[in-house]
Tab-separated table of C-alpha atoms in Angstrom:
chain	number	residue	atom	x	y	z
A	1	UNK	CA	-37.990	2.169	24.860
A	2	UNK	CA	-37.421	1.554	21.390
A	3	UNK	CA	-35.395	-1.605	20.554
A	4	UNK	CA	-33.918	-2.766	17.176
A	5	UNK	CA	-31.115	-4.796	15.857
A	6	UNK	CA	-28.510	-3.505	12.985
A	7	UNK	CA	-25.957	-6.013	11.314
A	8	UNK	CA	-22.901	-5.141	9.388
A	9	UNK	CA	-20.174	-7.549	7.984
A	10	UNK	CA	-16.440	-7.242	7.136
A	11	UNK	CA	-14.227	-9.493	4.952
A	12	UNK	CA	-10.272	-9.992	5.285
A	13	UNK	CA	-7.820	-9.188	2.855
A	14	UNK	CA	-7.784	-12.722	1.591
A	15	UNK	CA	-11.336	-12.707	0.669
A	16	UNK	CA	-11.484	-13.191	-3.280
A	17	UNK	CA	-13.152	-9.760	-3.856
A	18	UNK	CA	-10.614	-7.925	-1.558
A	19	UNK	CA	-7.638	-9.711	-3.412
A	20	UNK	CA	-9.076	-8.063	-6.562
A	21	UNK	CA	-9.504	-4.736	-4.909
A	22	UNK	CA	-6.064	-4.750	-3.475
A	23	UNK	CA	-4.457	-5.610	-6.906
A	24	UNK	CA	-6.518	-2.660	-8.565
A	25	UNK	CA	-5.447	-0.190	-5.931
A	26	UNK	CA	-1.791	-1.181	-6.105
A	27	UNK	CA	-1.768	-0.644	-9.763
A	28	UNK	CA	-3.324	2.596	-9.143
A	29	UNK	CA	-0.638	3.444	-6.727
A	30	UNK	CA	2.171	2.319	-8.972
A	31	UNK	CA	0.817	4.644	-11.791
A	32	UNK	CA	0.416	7.742	-9.446
A	33	UNK	CA	3.773	7.012	-7.909
A	34	UNK	CA	5.373	7.741	-11.315
A	35	UNK	CA	2.780	10.094	-12.905
A	36	UNK	CA	0.529	11.891	-10.438
A	37	UNK	CA	-1.810	12.737	-13.225
A	38	UNK	CA	-2.576	9.149	-14.171
A	39	UNK	CA	-6.328	8.412	-15.209
A	40	UNK	CA	-6.892	4.963	-13.900
A	41	UNK	CA	-10.158	2.746	-13.960
A	42	UNK	CA	-8.874	-0.655	-13.379
A	43	UNK	CA	-10.891	-3.848	-12.599
A	44	UNK	CA	-9.320	-7.265	-11.487
A	45	UNK	CA	-10.983	-10.725	-11.614
A	46	UNK	CA	-9.391	-13.786	-10.129
A	47	UNK	CA	-10.094	-17.354	-9.920
A	48	UNK	CA	-8.152	-20.533	-9.408
A	49	UNK	CA	-4.573	-19.866	-10.282
A	50	UNK	CA	-5.624	-16.861	-12.312
A	51	UNK	CA	-5.781	-13.116	-12.211
A	52	UNK	CA	-7.002	-10.949	-14.887
A	53	UNK	CA	-6.683	-7.127	-15.224
A	54	UNK	CA	-8.881	-5.288	-17.465
A	55	UNK	CA	-9.740	-1.462	-17.743
A	56	UNK	CA	-8.746	1.938	-18.949
A	57	UNK	CA	-5.381	3.487	-17.917
A	58	UNK	CA	-3.925	6.703	-19.344
A	59	UNK	CA	-0.515	7.535	-17.747
A	60	UNK	CA	3.221	8.030	-18.699
A	61	UNK	CA	3.971	5.418	-15.925
A	62	UNK	CA	5.765	2.201	-16.811
A	63	UNK	CA	3.641	-0.421	-14.761
A	64	UNK	CA	4.814	-3.845	-13.982
A	65	UNK	CA	1.488	-5.455	-13.873
A	66	UNK	CA	2.436	-8.888	-13.181
A	67	UNK	CA	5.074	-7.931	-10.582
A	68	UNK	CA	2.168	-5.955	-8.772
A	69	UNK	CA	-0.041	-8.836	-8.907
A	70	UNK	CA	2.429	-11.464	-7.474
A	71	UNK	CA	3.766	-9.013	-4.697
A	72	UNK	CA	0.231	-8.380	-3.633
A	73	UNK	CA	-1.148	-11.887	-3.506
A	74	UNK	CA	1.933	-12.985	-1.672
A	75	UNK	CA	1.837	-10.077	0.892
A	76	UNK	CA	-1.840	-11.207	1.449
A	77	UNK	CA	-0.583	-14.612	2.370
A	78	UNK	CA	-1.304	-16.786	-0.670
A	79	UNK	CA	2.157	-18.412	-1.294
A	80	UNK	CA	1.524	-21.984	-1.836
A	81	UNK	CA	-0.745	-24.405	-3.486
A	82	UNK	CA	-1.939	-25.765	-0.102
A	83	UNK	CA	-3.752	-22.420	0.531
A	84	UNK	CA	-5.581	-22.786	-2.826
A	85	UNK	CA	-3.723	-19.748	-4.494
A	86	UNK	CA	-0.058	-18.891	-5.197
A	87	UNK	CA	1.217	-15.498	-6.191
A	88	UNK	CA	4.584	-17.185	-7.342
A	89	UNK	CA	2.690	-19.397	-9.947
A	90	UNK	CA	-0.618	-17.815	-10.715
A	91	UNK	CA	-1.295	-16.839	-14.363
A	92	UNK	CA	-1.609	-13.072	-15.015
A	93	UNK	CA	-3.394	-11.530	-18.179
A	94	UNK	CA	-3.594	-7.918	-18.764
A	95	UNK	CA	-6.369	-6.226	-21.010
A	96	UNK	CA	-5.893	-2.654	-20.451
A	97	UNK	CA	-6.725	0.231	-22.882
A	98	UNK	CA	-6.501	4.203	-22.661
A	99	UNK	CA	-9.413	6.142	-21.091
A	100	UNK	CA	-11.997	6.870	-23.780
A	101	UNK	CA	-11.566	10.141	-25.309
A	102	UNK	CA	-15.176	10.986	-24.862
A	103	UNK	CA	-14.816	10.772	-21.206
A	104	UNK	CA	-11.379	12.568	-21.136
A	105	UNK	CA	-12.878	15.516	-23.032
A	106	UNK	CA	-15.181	16.236	-19.976
A	107	UNK	CA	-12.715	15.627	-17.339
A	108	UNK	CA	-9.786	17.715	-19.076
A	109	UNK	CA	-12.079	20.763	-19.474
A	110	UNK	CA	-15.125	21.031	-17.564
A	111	UNK	CA	-18.625	22.553	-18.886
A	112	UNK	CA	-17.846	25.622	-16.453
A	113	UNK	CA	-14.287	26.293	-17.864
A	114	UNK	CA	-15.653	26.176	-21.466
A	115	UNK	CA	-18.243	28.804	-20.624
A	116	UNK	CA	-15.504	31.113	-19.535
A	117	UNK	CA	-15.248	30.463	-15.534
A	118	UNK	CA	-11.676	31.252	-14.427
A	119	UNK	CA	-11.562	29.743	-11.090
A	120	UNK	CA	-8.949	27.069	-11.084
A	121	UNK	CA	-11.155	24.593	-9.310
A	122	UNK	CA	-13.717	24.687	-12.475
A	123	UNK	CA	-10.926	23.413	-14.804
A	124	UNK	CA	-11.754	19.641	-14.592
A	125	UNK	CA	-15.059	18.063	-14.780
A	126	UNK	CA	-16.594	14.995	-12.869
A	127	UNK	CA	-15.561	11.628	-14.514
A	128	UNK	CA	-19.016	10.493	-14.428
A	129	UNK	CA	-22.515	10.933	-13.507
A	130	UNK	CA	-23.853	9.716	-10.220
A	131	UNK	CA	-24.768	10.274	-6.673
A	132	UNK	CA	-22.538	9.591	-3.376
A	133	UNK	CA	-23.341	9.629	0.265
A	134	UNK	CA	-20.999	10.443	3.241
A	135	UNK	CA	-21.761	9.785	6.763
A	136	UNK	CA	-20.722	10.192	10.436
A	137	UNK	CA	-22.303	9.574	13.792
A	138	UNK	CA	-20.987	9.775	17.555
A	139	UNK	CA	-21.714	5.950	18.360
A	140	UNK	CA	-17.940	5.102	18.289
A	141	UNK	CA	-14.704	7.087	18.852
A	142	UNK	CA	-14.169	6.992	15.145
A	143	UNK	CA	-17.467	8.569	14.630
A	144	UNK	CA	-18.690	5.611	12.664
A	145	UNK	CA	-21.496	3.240	13.178
A	146	UNK	CA	-20.880	0.535	15.753
A	147	UNK	CA	-21.583	-2.582	13.803
A	148	UNK	CA	-19.192	-1.956	11.054
A	149	UNK	CA	-16.644	-0.635	13.290
A	150	UNK	CA	-16.865	-3.789	15.239
A	151	UNK	CA	-16.871	-5.950	12.117
A	152	UNK	CA	-13.687	-4.452	10.817
A	153	UNK	CA	-12.020	-4.981	14.316
A	154	UNK	CA	-12.866	-8.730	14.051
A	155	UNK	CA	-11.406	-9.078	10.520
A	156	UNK	CA	-8.263	-7.075	11.187
A	157	UNK	CA	-7.611	-8.964	14.260
A	158	UNK	CA	-8.052	-12.303	12.226
A	159	UNK	CA	-5.347	-11.059	9.995
A	160	UNK	CA	-3.203	-10.025	12.924
A	161	UNK	CA	-3.299	-13.356	14.705
A	162	UNK	CA	-2.578	-15.174	11.424
A	163	UNK	CA	0.290	-13.114	10.517
A	164	UNK	CA	1.818	-13.137	13.887
A	165	UNK	CA	1.685	-16.791	14.043
A	166	UNK	CA	-0.535	-16.698	17.108
A	167	UNK	CA	-2.978	-18.628	15.226
A	168	UNK	CA	-0.663	-20.015	12.528
A	169	UNK	CA	-3.245	-22.317	11.313
A	170	UNK	CA	-5.606	-19.616	9.824
A	171	UNK	CA	-5.417	-18.973	6.171
A	172	UNK	CA	-6.170	-15.556	4.714
A	173	UNK	CA	-9.732	-15.770	3.626
A	174	UNK	CA	-12.336	-14.775	6.274
A	175	UNK	CA	-15.701	-12.997	7.273
A	176	UNK	CA	-17.288	-11.484	10.171
A	177	UNK	CA	-20.680	-10.158	10.843
A	178	UNK	CA	-21.852	-8.242	13.971
A	179	UNK	CA	-25.522	-7.652	15.120
A	180	UNK	CA	-25.689	-4.715	17.398
A	181	UNK	CA	-28.527	-3.999	19.901
A	182	UNK	CA	-29.838	-0.601	19.793
A	183	UNK	CA	-32.120	1.031	22.407
A	184	UNK	CA	-33.578	4.436	21.732
A	185	UNK	CA	-31.194	5.033	18.760
A	186	UNK	CA	-28.158	4.087	20.812
A	187	UNK	CA	-25.993	0.906	20.845
A	188	UNK	CA	-26.144	-1.042	24.003
A	189	UNK	CA	-24.740	-4.422	23.344
A	190	UNK	CA	-23.954	-7.161	21.076
A	191	UNK	CA	-26.570	-9.768	20.086
A	192	UNK	CA	-24.678	-11.998	17.662
A	193	UNK	CA	-21.211	-12.357	16.256
A	194	UNK	CA	-20.541	-14.406	13.167
A	195	UNK	CA	-16.936	-15.319	12.327
A	196	UNK	CA	-15.988	-17.571	9.483
A	197	UNK	CA	-12.210	-18.329	9.178
A	198	UNK	CA	-10.307	-20.151	6.609
A	199	UNK	CA	-7.921	-22.697	8.240
A	200	UNK	CA	-5.565	-25.515	7.596
A	201	UNK	CA	-7.298	-29.007	6.856
A	202	UNK	CA	-5.765	-30.730	10.025
A	203	UNK	CA	-7.294	-28.271	12.597
A	204	UNK	CA	-9.697	-29.576	15.128
A	205	UNK	CA	-12.889	-27.381	14.773
A	206	UNK	CA	-13.492	-27.155	18.580
A	207	UNK	CA	-10.108	-26.009	19.205
A	208	UNK	CA	-10.561	-23.391	16.331
A	209	UNK	CA	-13.836	-22.104	17.872
A	210	UNK	CA	-12.241	-21.723	21.268
A	211	UNK	CA	-9.187	-19.718	19.954
A	212	UNK	CA	-11.371	-17.481	17.739
A	213	UNK	CA	-13.607	-16.699	20.792
A	214	UNK	CA	-10.594	-15.955	22.915
A	215	UNK	CA	-8.132	-14.579	20.629
A	216	UNK	CA	-10.136	-12.719	18.199
A	217	UNK	CA	-13.659	-11.930	19.430
A	218	UNK	CA	-12.954	-10.990	23.168
A	219	UNK	CA	-9.704	-9.343	22.175
A	220	UNK	CA	-11.360	-7.148	19.514
A	221	UNK	CA	-14.769	-6.039	20.710
A	222	UNK	CA	-15.287	-3.883	23.588
A	223	UNK	CA	-16.243	-6.037	26.796
A	224	UNK	CA	-19.023	-3.898	27.832
A	225	UNK	CA	-20.870	-4.713	24.562
A	226	UNK	CA	-20.619	-8.331	25.073
A	227	UNK	CA	-23.314	-9.866	27.426
A	228	UNK	CA	-24.392	-13.478	28.744
A	229	UNK	CA	-26.915	-13.387	25.882
A	230	UNK	CA	-24.321	-12.744	23.142
A	231	UNK	CA	-24.283	-15.368	20.545
A	232	UNK	CA	-20.972	-16.635	18.974
A	233	UNK	CA	-21.358	-18.423	15.762
A	234	UNK	CA	-17.818	-19.411	14.730
A	235	UNK	CA	-17.251	-21.310	11.417
A	236	UNK	CA	-21.000	-22.467	11.697
A	237	UNK	CA	-20.534	-24.887	8.652
A	238	UNK	CA	-17.987	-26.616	10.535
A	239	UNK	CA	-15.213	-26.696	7.783
A	240	UNK	CA	-13.549	-23.906	5.792
A	241	UNK	CA	-10.660	-25.099	4.117
A	242	UNK	CA	-11.207	-24.227	0.497
A	243	UNK	CA	-11.074	-20.532	0.242
A	244	UNK	CA	-9.787	-17.301	-1.578
A	245	UNK	CA	-9.845	-17.128	-5.320
A	246	UNK	CA	-9.859	-20.944	-5.588
A	247	UNK	CA	-13.113	-21.189	-3.409
A	248	UNK	CA	-14.898	-18.509	-5.115
A	249	UNK	CA	-14.393	-15.965	-8.148
A	250	UNK	CA	-13.340	-12.395	-6.993
A	251	UNK	CA	-14.019	-9.125	-8.704
A	252	UNK	CA	-13.018	-5.649	-7.938
A	253	UNK	CA	-15.956	-3.540	-6.441
A	254	UNK	CA	-18.209	-6.146	-4.947
A	255	UNK	CA	-17.712	-5.078	-1.393
A	256	UNK	CA	-18.913	-1.588	-1.592
A	257	UNK	CA	-21.013	-1.820	1.648
A	258	UNK	CA	-18.158	-3.253	3.494
A	259	UNK	CA	-15.932	-0.366	2.162
A	260	UNK	CA	-18.161	2.405	3.503
A	261	UNK	CA	-20.900	2.149	6.572
A	262	UNK	CA	-21.953	-1.277	6.451
A	263	UNK	CA	-25.306	-0.516	5.173
A	264	UNK	CA	-26.125	2.033	7.961
A	265	UNK	CA	-26.649	4.850	5.210
A	266	UNK	CA	-27.521	4.541	1.373
A	267	UNK	CA	-24.768	3.833	-1.075
A	268	UNK	CA	-24.637	5.546	-4.583
A	269	UNK	CA	-23.670	2.198	-6.298
A	270	UNK	CA	-20.082	3.435	-7.312
A	271	UNK	CA	-17.287	1.215	-6.134
A	272	UNK	CA	-13.922	2.618	-5.036
A	273	UNK	CA	-10.789	0.577	-5.692
A	274	UNK	CA	-8.877	1.125	-9.046
A	275	UNK	CA	-10.184	4.569	-9.500
A	276	UNK	CA	-8.179	7.897	-9.500
A	277	UNK	CA	-9.366	10.948	-7.787
A	278	UNK	CA	-11.076	12.173	-11.032
A	279	UNK	CA	-13.695	9.574	-10.481
A	280	UNK	CA	-16.171	11.272	-8.089
A	281	UNK	CA	-17.828	7.890	-7.083
A	282	UNK	CA	-14.602	7.437	-5.057
A	283	UNK	CA	-13.150	11.021	-4.227
A	284	UNK	CA	-16.574	12.885	-3.589
A	285	UNK	CA	-17.466	9.927	-1.321
A	286	UNK	CA	-14.182	10.688	0.772
A	287	UNK	CA	-15.071	14.371	0.662
A	288	UNK	CA	-18.632	13.830	2.029
A	289	UNK	CA	-17.283	11.653	4.758
A	290	UNK	CA	-14.800	14.467	5.514
A	291	UNK	CA	-17.445	17.176	5.711
A	292	UNK	CA	-19.900	14.881	7.854
A	293	UNK	CA	-17.184	13.865	10.449
A	294	UNK	CA	-16.446	17.496	11.034
A	295	UNK	CA	-20.119	18.392	11.439
A	296	UNK	CA	-20.540	15.692	14.122
A	297	UNK	CA	-17.292	16.506	15.794
A	298	UNK	CA	-18.126	20.101	16.073
A	299	UNK	CA	-21.231	18.864	17.986
A	300	UNK	CA	-23.608	20.461	15.331
A	301	UNK	CA	-25.469	17.006	15.088
A	302	UNK	CA	-25.017	13.397	16.532
A	303	UNK	CA	-25.503	11.965	13.134
A	304	UNK	CA	-24.993	13.760	9.711
A	305	UNK	CA	-25.430	12.314	6.218
A	306	UNK	CA	-24.435	14.197	3.084
A	307	UNK	CA	-26.088	13.438	-0.224
A	308	UNK	CA	-24.157	14.849	-3.593
A	309	UNK	CA	-24.764	14.314	-7.073
A	310	UNK	CA	-22.966	15.084	-10.296
A	311	UNK	CA	-23.095	15.281	-14.099
A	312	UNK	CA	-20.417	14.087	-16.137
A	313	UNK	CA	-18.091	16.738	-17.497
A	314	UNK	CA	-19.582	19.224	-14.972
A	315	UNK	CA	-17.391	20.497	-12.121
A	316	UNK	CA	-20.011	21.622	-9.707
A	317	UNK	CA	-22.443	19.205	-8.032
A	318	UNK	CA	-25.979	19.212	-9.293
A	319	UNK	CA	-27.072	18.351	-5.641
A	320	UNK	CA	-25.675	18.720	-2.096
A	321	UNK	CA	-28.143	17.930	0.708
A	322	UNK	CA	-27.627	17.505	4.403
A	323	UNK	CA	-29.745	15.171	6.645
A	324	UNK	CA	-29.429	15.102	10.321
A	325	UNK	CA	-32.204	12.699	11.389
A	326	UNK	CA	-33.492	15.016	14.024
A	327	UNK	CA	-30.185	15.080	16.025
A	328	UNK	CA	-29.180	18.616	14.735
A	329	UNK	CA	-28.140	21.047	17.584
A	330	UNK	CA	-28.502	24.100	15.190
A	331	UNK	CA	-30.787	24.641	12.286
A	332	UNK	CA	-30.006	22.215	9.241
A	333	UNK	CA	-30.112	25.163	6.926
A	334	UNK	CA	-27.163	26.520	9.089
A	335	UNK	CA	-25.264	23.154	8.782
A	336	UNK	CA	-25.771	23.154	5.079
A	337	UNK	CA	-24.603	26.679	4.726
A	338	UNK	CA	-21.409	25.905	6.716
A	339	UNK	CA	-20.771	22.717	4.730
A	340	UNK	CA	-21.051	24.818	1.480
A	341	UNK	CA	-18.726	27.342	2.915
A	342	UNK	CA	-15.943	25.114	4.209
A	343	UNK	CA	-16.115	22.048	1.868
A	344	UNK	CA	-15.665	22.500	-1.886
A	345	UNK	CA	-17.119	19.495	-3.799
A	346	UNK	CA	-15.646	20.214	-7.279
A	347	UNK	CA	-13.347	17.436	-8.419
A	348	UNK	CA	-10.119	19.520	-8.480
A	349	UNK	CA	-10.687	20.859	-5.090
A	350	UNK	CA	-11.394	17.280	-3.812
A	351	UNK	CA	-8.029	16.204	-5.171
A	352	UNK	CA	-6.217	19.111	-3.816
A	353	UNK	CA	-7.575	18.949	-0.359
A	354	UNK	CA	-7.356	15.446	0.248
A	355	UNK	CA	-4.148	14.914	-1.487
A	356	UNK	CA	-5.579	12.369	-4.026
A	357	UNK	CA	-2.568	12.560	-6.508
A	358	UNK	CA	-0.519	10.589	-4.068
A	359	UNK	CA	-0.080	6.970	-3.914
A	360	UNK	CA	-2.084	6.183	-0.823
A	361	UNK	CA	-5.081	4.088	-2.214
A	362	UNK	CA	-3.800	0.580	-1.528
A	363	UNK	CA	-3.851	1.520	2.169
A	364	UNK	CA	-7.504	1.984	1.926
A	365	UNK	CA	-8.458	-1.360	0.528
A	366	UNK	CA	-8.805	-3.359	3.496
A	367	UNK	CA	-10.902	-2.948	6.842
A	368	UNK	CA	-13.068	0.069	5.676
A	369	UNK	CA	-12.240	3.280	3.784
A	370	UNK	CA	-13.486	5.476	6.521
A	371	UNK	CA	-12.758	5.156	10.391
A	372	UNK	CA	-9.241	4.528	9.606
A	373	UNK	CA	-7.587	7.236	11.864
A	374	UNK	CA	-4.281	5.235	12.031
A	375	UNK	CA	-3.464	5.637	8.337
A	376	UNK	CA	-3.329	9.529	8.031
A	377	UNK	CA	-6.112	9.830	5.520
A	378	UNK	CA	-7.103	13.509	5.165
A	379	UNK	CA	-10.588	12.776	4.843
A	380	UNK	CA	-10.594	11.416	8.702
A	381	UNK	CA	-9.296	14.592	10.263
A	382	UNK	CA	-11.476	16.851	12.068
A	383	UNK	CA	-9.575	19.928	11.387
A	384	UNK	CA	-12.478	22.097	10.382
A	385	UNK	CA	-14.612	21.140	13.450
A	386	UNK	CA	-13.393	24.134	15.392
A	387	UNK	CA	-14.419	26.484	12.645
A	388	UNK	CA	-17.973	25.015	12.428
A	389	UNK	CA	-18.508	25.211	15.949
A	390	UNK	CA	-17.310	28.658	16.144
A	391	UNK	CA	-19.541	29.865	13.289
A	392	UNK	CA	-22.617	27.853	14.305
A	393	UNK	CA	-22.480	28.594	18.187
A	394	UNK	CA	-20.899	31.834	18.026
A	395	UNK	CA	-17.971	30.717	20.250
């Protein structure tokens, strides 16, 4: 029997980097709500009492940047100086330009369309070069790796008990980390759970640890995965009062592993938040997840990774490669052919199929962009699985 451990982490919506991600995605949604063809690449930086928005936006939308920042910060829960950050009073600075014309000319008209190709999906090119990865596996009902799924469950639960008042002394910042035990490639238990939760200054640490174990860890994780040997490390430093942007500078795009698969598969390096659908480092990751999830849901493989690469200004990927790690039930070449037939990775096709001109992005920001079956994200549908199964197995 081969035994190994794998660890993934998640962070709450009050983590300073996630505050920035949420602001950037909220601005993106505001632009798309008024102008579905907005081009947005927005970064946010926040620190004590301050938020800076910087990037490139080309849109006919009238965007209330300051209002969006304040509402986003208040909705997260930073509404007083006592919590270290206050959306009512924080300073907001905006430094936004239009999209570079050198980038726009490649997106507006792809290399293929310039050469006379007529397919409408060839009209726009990729907004940048780069590679992306999609992944799915049958470890969990969401067809996601177990460690990141469990870590997100913990941080989502931290937010829920804070907002409901069940553990009203909690503050918005927090992190969770889960180490899962694998035997012969399958998750069989949880070795270690780490939770660090920001809290009010007057809370007894032993009470907090008892509450977190009962109301967060045991409420969020499957009971059969917790054993007598599972370690709980709750606020291991003993105190976490100073948090959020007051405790650490935040920046959009610094939680790319949290956003995807928890390190379970490679990452191309491109962040998601604040980018519209022409940016393939976001949209093509979504499409790759969609394809992989349908492959696994169809029973073609227990685990599937898709590697896709683009050149700026070119609609068609320069590489699409399937990897099933020996778990495939049909030939990998067959799976690759079916992916090519049923999933179009040109930017315009991705935007159309996944509905990426709609203001849906602020909903993606927290607790992972993948495995979120309760949010109606098209890339989490398994509506192609029946076709793949029928064509692969002849039934």
